[in-house]
JSON list of C-alpha atoms in Angstrom, two decimals:
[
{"chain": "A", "resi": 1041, "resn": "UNK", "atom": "CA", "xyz": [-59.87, -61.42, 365.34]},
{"chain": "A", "resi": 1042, "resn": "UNK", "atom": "CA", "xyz": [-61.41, -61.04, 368.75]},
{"chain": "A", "resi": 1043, "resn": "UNK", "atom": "CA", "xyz": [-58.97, -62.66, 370.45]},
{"chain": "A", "resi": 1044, "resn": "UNK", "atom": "CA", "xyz": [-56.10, -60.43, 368.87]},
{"chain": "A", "resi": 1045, "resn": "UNK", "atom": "CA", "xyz": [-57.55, -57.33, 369.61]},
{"chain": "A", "resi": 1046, "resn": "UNK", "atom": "CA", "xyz": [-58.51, -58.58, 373.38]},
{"chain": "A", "resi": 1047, "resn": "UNK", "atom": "CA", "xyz": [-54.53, -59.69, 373.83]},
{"chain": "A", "resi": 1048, "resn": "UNK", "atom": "CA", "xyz": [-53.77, -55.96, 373.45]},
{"chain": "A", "resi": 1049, "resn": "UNK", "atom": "CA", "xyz": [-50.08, -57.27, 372.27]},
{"chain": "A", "resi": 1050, "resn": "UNK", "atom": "CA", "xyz": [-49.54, -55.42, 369.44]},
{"chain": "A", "resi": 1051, "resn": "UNK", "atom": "CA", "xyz": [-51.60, -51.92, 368.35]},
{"chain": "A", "resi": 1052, "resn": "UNK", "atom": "CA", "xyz": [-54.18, -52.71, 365.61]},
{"chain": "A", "resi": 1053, "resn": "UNK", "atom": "CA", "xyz": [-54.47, -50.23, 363.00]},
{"chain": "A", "resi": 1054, "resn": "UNK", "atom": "CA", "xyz": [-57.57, -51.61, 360.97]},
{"chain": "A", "resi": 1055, "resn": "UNK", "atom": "CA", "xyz": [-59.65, -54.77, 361.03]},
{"chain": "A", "resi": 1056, "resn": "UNK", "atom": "CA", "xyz": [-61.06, -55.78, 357.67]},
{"chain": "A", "resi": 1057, "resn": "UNK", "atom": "CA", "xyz": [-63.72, -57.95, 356.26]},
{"chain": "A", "resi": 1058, "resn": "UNK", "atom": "CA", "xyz": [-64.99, -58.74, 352.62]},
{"chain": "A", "resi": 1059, "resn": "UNK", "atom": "CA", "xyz": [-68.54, -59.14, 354.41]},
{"chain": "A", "resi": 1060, "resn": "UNK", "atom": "CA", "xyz": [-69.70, -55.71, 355.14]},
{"chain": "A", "resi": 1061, "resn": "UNK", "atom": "CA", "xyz": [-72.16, -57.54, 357.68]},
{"chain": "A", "resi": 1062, "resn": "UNK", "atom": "CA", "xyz": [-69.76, -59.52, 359.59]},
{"chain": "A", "resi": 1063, "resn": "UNK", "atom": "CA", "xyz": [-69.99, -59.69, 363.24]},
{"chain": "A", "resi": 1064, "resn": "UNK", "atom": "CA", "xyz": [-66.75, -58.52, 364.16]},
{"chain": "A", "resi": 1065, "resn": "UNK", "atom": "CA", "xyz": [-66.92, -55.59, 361.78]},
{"chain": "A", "resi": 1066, "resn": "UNK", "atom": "CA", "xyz": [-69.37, -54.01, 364.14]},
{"chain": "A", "resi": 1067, "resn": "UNK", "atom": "CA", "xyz": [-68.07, -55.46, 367.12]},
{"chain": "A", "resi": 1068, "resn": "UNK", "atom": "CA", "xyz": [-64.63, -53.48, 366.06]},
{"chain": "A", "resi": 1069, "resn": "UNK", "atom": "CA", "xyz": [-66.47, -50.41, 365.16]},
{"chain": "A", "resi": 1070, "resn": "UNK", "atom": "CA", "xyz": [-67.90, -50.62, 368.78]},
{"chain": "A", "resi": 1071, "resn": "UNK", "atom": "CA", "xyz": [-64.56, -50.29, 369.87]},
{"chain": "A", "resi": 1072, "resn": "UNK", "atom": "CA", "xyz": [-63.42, -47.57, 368.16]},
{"chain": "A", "resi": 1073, "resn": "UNK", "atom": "CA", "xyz": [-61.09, -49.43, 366.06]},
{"chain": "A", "resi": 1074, "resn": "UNK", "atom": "CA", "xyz": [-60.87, -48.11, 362.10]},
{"chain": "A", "resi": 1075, "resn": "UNK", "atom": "CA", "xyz": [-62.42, -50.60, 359.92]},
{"chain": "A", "resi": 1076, "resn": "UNK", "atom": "CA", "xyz": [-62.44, -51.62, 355.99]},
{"chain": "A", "resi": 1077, "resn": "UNK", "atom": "CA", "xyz": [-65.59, -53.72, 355.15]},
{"chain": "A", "resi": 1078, "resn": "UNK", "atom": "CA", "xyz": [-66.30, -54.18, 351.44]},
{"chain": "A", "resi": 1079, "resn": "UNK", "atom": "CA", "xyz": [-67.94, -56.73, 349.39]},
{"chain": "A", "resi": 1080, "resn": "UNK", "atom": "CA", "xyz": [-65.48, -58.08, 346.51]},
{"chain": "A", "resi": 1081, "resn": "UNK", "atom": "CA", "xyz": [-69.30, -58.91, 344.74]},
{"chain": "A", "resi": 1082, "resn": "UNK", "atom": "CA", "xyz": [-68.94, -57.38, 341.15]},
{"chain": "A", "resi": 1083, "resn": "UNK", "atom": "CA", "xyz": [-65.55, -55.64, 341.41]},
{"chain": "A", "resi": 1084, "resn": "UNK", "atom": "CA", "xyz": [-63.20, -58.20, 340.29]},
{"chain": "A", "resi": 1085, "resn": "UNK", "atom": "CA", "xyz": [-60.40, -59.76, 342.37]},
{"chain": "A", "resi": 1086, "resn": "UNK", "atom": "CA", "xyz": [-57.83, -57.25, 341.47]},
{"chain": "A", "resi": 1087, "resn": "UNK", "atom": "CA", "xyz": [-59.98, -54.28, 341.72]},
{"chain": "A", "resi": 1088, "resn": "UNK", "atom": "CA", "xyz": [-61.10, -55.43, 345.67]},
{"chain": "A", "resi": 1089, "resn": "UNK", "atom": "CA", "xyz": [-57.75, -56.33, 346.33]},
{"chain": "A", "resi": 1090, "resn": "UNK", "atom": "CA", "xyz": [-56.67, -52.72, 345.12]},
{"chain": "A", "resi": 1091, "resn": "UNK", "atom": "CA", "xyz": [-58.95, -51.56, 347.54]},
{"chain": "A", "resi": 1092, "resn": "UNK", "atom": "CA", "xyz": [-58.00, -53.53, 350.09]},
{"chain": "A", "resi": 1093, "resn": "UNK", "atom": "CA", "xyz": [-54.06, -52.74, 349.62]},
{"chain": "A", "resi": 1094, "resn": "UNK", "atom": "CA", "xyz": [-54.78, -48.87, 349.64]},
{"chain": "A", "resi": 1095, "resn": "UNK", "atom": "CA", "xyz": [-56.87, -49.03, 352.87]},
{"chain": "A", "resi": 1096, "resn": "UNK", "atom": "CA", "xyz": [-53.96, -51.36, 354.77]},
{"chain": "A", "resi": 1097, "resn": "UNK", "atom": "CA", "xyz": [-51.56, -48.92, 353.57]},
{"chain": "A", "resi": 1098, "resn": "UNK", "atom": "CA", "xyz": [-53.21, -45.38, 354.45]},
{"chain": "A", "resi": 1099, "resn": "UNK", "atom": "CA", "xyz": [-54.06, -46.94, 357.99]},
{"chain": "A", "resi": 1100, "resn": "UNK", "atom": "CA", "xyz": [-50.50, -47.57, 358.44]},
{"chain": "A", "resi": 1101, "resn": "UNK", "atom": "CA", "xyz": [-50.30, -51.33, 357.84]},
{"chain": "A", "resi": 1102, "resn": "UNK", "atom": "CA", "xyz": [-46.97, -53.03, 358.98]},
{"chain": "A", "resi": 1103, "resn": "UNK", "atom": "CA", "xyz": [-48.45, -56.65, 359.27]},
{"chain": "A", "resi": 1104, "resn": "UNK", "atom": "CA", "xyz": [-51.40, -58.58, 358.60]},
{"chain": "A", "resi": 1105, "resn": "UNK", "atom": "CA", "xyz": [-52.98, -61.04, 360.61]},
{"chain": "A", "resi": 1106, "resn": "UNK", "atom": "CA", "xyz": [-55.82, -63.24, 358.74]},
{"chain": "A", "resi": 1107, "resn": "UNK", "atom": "CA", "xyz": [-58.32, -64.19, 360.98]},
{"chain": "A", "resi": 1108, "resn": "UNK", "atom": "CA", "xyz": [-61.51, -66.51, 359.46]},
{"chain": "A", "resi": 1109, "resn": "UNK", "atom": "CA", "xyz": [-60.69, -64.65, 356.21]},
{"chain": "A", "resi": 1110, "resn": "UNK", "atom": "CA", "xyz": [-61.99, -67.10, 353.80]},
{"chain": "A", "resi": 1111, "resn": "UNK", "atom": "CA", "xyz": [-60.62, -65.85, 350.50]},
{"chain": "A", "resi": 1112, "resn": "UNK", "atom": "CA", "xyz": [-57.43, -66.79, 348.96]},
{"chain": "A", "resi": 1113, "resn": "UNK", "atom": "CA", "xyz": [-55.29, -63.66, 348.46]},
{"chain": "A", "resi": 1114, "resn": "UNK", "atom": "CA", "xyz": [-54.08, -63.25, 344.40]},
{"chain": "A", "resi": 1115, "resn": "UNK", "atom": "CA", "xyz": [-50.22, -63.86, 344.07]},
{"chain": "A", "resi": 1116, "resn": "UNK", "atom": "CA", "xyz": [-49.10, -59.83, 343.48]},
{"chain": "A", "resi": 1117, "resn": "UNK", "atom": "CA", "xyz": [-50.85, -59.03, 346.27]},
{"chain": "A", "resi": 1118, "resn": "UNK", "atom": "CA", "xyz": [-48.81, -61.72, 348.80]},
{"chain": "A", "resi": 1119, "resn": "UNK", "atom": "CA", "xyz": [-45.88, -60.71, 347.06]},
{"chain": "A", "resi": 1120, "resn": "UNK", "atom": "CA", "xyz": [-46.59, -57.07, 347.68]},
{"chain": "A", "resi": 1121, "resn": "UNK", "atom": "CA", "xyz": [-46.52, -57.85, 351.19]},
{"chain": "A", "resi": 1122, "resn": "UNK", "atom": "CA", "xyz": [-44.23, -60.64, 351.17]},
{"chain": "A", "resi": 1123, "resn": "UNK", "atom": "CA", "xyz": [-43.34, -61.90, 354.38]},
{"chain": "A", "resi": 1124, "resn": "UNK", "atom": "CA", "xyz": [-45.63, -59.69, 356.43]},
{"chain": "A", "resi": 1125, "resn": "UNK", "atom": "CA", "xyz": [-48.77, -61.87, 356.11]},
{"chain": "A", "resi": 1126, "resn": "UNK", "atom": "CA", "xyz": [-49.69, -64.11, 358.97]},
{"chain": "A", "resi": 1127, "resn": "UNK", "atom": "CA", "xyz": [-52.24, -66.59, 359.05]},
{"chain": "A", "resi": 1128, "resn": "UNK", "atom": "CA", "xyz": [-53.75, -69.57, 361.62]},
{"chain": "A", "resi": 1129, "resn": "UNK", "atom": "CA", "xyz": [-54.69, -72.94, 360.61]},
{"chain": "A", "resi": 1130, "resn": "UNK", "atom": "CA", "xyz": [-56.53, -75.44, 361.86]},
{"chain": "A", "resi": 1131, "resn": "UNK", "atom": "CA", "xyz": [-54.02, -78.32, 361.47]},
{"chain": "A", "resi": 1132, "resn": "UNK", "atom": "CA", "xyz": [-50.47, -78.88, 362.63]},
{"chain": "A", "resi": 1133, "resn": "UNK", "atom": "CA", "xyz": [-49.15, -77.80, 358.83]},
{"chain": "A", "resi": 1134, "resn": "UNK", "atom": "CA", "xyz": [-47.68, -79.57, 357.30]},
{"chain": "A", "resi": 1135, "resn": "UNK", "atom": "CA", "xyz": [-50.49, -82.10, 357.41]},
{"chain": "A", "resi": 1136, "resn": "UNK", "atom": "CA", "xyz": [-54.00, -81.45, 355.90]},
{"chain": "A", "resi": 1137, "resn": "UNK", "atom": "CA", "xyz": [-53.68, -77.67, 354.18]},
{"chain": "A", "resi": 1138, "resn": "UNK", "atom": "CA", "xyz": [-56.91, -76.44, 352.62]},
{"chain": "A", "resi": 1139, "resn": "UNK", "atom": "CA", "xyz": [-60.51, -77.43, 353.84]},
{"chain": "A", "resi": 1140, "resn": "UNK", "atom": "CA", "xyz": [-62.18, -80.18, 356.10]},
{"chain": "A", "resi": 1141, "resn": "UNK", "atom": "CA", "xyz": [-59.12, -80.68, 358.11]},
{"chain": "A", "resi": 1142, "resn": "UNK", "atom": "CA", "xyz": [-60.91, -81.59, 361.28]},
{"chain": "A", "resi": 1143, "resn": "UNK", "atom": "CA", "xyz": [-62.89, -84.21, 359.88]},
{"chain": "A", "resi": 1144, "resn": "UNK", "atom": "CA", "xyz": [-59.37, -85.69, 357.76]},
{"chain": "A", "resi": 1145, "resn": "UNK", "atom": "CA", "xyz": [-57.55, -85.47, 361.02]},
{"chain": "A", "resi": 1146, "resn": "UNK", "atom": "CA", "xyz": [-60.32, -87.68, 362.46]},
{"chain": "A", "resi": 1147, "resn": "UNK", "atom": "CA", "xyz": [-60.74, -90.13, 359.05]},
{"chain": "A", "resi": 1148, "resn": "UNK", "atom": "CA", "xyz": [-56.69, -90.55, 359.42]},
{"chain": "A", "resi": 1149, "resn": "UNK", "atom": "CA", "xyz": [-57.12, -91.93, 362.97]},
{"chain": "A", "resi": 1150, "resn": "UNK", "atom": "CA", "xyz": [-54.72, -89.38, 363.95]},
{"chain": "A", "resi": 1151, "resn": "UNK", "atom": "CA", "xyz": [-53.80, -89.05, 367.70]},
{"chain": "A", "resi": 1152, "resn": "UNK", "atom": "CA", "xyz": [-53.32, -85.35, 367.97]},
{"chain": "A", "resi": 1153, "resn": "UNK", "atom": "CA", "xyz": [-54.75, -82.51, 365.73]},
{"chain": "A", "resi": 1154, "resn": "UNK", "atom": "CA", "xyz": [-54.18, -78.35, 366.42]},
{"chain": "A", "resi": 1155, "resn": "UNK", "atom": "CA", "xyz": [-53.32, -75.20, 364.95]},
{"chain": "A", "resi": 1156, "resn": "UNK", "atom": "CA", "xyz": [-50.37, -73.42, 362.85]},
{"chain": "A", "resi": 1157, "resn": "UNK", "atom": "CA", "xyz": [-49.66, -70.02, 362.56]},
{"chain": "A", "resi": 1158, "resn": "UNK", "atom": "CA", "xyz": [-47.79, -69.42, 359.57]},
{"chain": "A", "resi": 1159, "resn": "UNK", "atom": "CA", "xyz": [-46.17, -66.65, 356.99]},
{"chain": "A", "resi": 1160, "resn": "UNK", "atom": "CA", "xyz": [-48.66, -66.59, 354.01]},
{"chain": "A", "resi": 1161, "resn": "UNK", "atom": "CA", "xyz": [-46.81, -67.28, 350.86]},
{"chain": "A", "resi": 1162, "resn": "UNK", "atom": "CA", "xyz": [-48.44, -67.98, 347.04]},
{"chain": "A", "resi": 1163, "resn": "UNK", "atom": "CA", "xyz": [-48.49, -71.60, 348.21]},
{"chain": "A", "resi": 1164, "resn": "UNK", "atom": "CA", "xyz": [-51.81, -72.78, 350.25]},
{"chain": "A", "resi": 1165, "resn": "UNK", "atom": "CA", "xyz": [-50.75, -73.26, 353.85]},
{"chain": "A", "resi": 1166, "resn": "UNK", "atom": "CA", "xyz": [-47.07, -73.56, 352.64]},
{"chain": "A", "resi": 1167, "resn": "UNK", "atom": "CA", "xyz": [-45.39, -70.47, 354.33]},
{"chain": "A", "resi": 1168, "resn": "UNK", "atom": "CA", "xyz": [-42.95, -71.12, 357.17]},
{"chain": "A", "resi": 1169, "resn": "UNK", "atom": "CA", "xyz": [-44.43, -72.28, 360.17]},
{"chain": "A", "resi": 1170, "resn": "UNK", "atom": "CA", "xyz": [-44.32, -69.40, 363.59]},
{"chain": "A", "resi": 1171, "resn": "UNK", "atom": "CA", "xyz": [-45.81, -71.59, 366.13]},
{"chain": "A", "resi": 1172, "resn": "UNK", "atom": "CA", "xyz": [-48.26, -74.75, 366.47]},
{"chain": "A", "resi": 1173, "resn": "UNK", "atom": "CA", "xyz": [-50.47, -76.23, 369.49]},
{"chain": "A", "resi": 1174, "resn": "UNK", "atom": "CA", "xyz": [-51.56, -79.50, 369.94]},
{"chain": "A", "resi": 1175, "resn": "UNK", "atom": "CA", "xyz": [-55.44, -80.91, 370.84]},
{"chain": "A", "resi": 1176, "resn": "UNK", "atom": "CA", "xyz": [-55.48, -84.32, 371.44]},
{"chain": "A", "resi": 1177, "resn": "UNK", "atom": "CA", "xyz": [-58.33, -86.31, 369.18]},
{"chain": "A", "resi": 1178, "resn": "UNK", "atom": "CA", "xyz": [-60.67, -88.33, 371.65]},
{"chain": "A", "resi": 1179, "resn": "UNK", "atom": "CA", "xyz": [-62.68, -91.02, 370.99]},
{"chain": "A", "resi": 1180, "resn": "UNK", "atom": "CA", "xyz": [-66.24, -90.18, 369.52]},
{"chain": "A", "resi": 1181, "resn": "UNK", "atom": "CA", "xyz": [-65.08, -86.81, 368.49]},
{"chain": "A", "resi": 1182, "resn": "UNK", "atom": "CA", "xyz": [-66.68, -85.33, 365.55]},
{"chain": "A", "resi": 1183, "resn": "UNK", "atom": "CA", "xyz": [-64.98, -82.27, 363.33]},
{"chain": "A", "resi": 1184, "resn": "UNK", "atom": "CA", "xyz": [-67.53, -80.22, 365.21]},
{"chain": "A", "resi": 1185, "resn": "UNK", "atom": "CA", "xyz": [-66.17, -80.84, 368.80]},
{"chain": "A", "resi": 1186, "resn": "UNK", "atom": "CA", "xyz": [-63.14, -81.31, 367.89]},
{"chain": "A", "resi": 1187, "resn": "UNK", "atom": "CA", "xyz": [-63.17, -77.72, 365.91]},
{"chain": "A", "resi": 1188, "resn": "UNK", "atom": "CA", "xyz": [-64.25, -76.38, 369.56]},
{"chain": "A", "resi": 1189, "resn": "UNK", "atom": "CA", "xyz": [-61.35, -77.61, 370.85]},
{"chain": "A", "resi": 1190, "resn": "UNK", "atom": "CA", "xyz": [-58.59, -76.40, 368.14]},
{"chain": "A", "resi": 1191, "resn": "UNK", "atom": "CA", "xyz": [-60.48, -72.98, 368.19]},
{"chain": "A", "resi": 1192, "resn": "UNK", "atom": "CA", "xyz": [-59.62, -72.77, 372.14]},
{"chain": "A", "resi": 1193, "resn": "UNK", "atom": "CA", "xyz": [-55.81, -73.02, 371.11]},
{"chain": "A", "resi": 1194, "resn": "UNK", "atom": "CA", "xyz": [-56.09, -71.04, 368.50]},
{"chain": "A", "resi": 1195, "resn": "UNK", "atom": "CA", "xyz": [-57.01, -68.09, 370.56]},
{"chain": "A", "resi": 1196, "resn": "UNK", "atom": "CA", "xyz": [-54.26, -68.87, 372.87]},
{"chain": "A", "resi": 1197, "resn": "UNK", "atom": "CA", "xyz": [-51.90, -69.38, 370.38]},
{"chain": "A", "resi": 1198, "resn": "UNK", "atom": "CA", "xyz": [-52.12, -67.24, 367.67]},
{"chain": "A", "resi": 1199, "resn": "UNK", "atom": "CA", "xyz": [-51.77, -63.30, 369.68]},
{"chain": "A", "resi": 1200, "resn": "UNK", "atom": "CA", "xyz": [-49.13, -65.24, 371.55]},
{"chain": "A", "resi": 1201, "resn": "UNK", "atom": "CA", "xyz": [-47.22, -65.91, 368.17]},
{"chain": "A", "resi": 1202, "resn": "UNK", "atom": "CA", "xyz": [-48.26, -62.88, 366.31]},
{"chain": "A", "resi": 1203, "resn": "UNK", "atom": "CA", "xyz": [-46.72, -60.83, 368.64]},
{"chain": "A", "resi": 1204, "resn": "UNK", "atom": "CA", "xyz": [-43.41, -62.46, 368.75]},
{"chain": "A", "resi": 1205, "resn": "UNK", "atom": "CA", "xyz": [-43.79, -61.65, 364.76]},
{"chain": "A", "resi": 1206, "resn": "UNK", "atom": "CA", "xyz": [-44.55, -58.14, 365.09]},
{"chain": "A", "resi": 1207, "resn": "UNK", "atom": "CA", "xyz": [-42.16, -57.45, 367.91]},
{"chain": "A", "resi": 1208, "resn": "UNK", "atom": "CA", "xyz": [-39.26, -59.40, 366.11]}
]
């Protein structure tokens, strides 16, 4: 999320977290940027996600960019904002959607490992792929320095690609 807002590609119009304590919550509010922080805890997925939708909306909302958002998003509400829901992986998609994928990348004896950017669709890591980079898996690596090294592309990658999106 940092990294978007440093690129200064595109205008954000609200950063939002389901951890009301999250780091980059304050670190936007610091900034002046509007913010939406709100526990899902005892509201129900639909009822957060109703929250969430109104609070996109009144700030203005064209596209959203996920950024270490850890939740999967319900089916009505990707379809209510079908095909303007971005999202960075840590794989080179098609290979290894969901969890772990540093340490399956490594397990696989893979050469190469990266990042995706990609639309968000009711499939897991199954929209159509915007953009990828490439980290090259050394020997001894472990998901932890490898992770390093994906997150480095990832900040170079993804404003790169979301802007192309936005600007399209």
């Amino acid at each position: 999320m940092m990294a978007l807002v440093e690129s200064e590609l595109f205008d954000v119009a609200l950063v939002a977290s389901d951890k009301p304590d999250a780091p980059g919550i304050a670190w936007a509010r610091d900034r002046g940027l509007a913010t939406f922080a709100l526990s899902p805890k005892g509201l129900g997925k639909a009822a957060y996600e109703g929250a969430l939708d109104r609070a996109l909306r009144d700030a203005g909302v064209e596209v959203i960019a996920l950024a270490g958002y850890m939740r999967l998003l319900s089916d009505r509400f990707v379809a209510d904002w079908r095909g303007r829901i971005v999202n960075i992986h840590p794989s080179l998609l098609p290979k290894y959607k969901g969890l772990d994928t540093h340490a399956r990348a490594i397990a696989a004896n893979d050469g190469v490992h990266g990042c995706s950017v990609h639309v968000v669709t009711e499939v897991l890591d199954g929209g159509a792929v915007l953009g990828q980079a490439e980290v090259p898996i050394l020997a001894g690596d472990t998901p932890d320095t490898l992770a390093a090294r994906v997150l480095v592309e990832e900040h170079r990658l993804y404003p790169k690609v979301l802007a192309e999106f936005v600007n399209r």
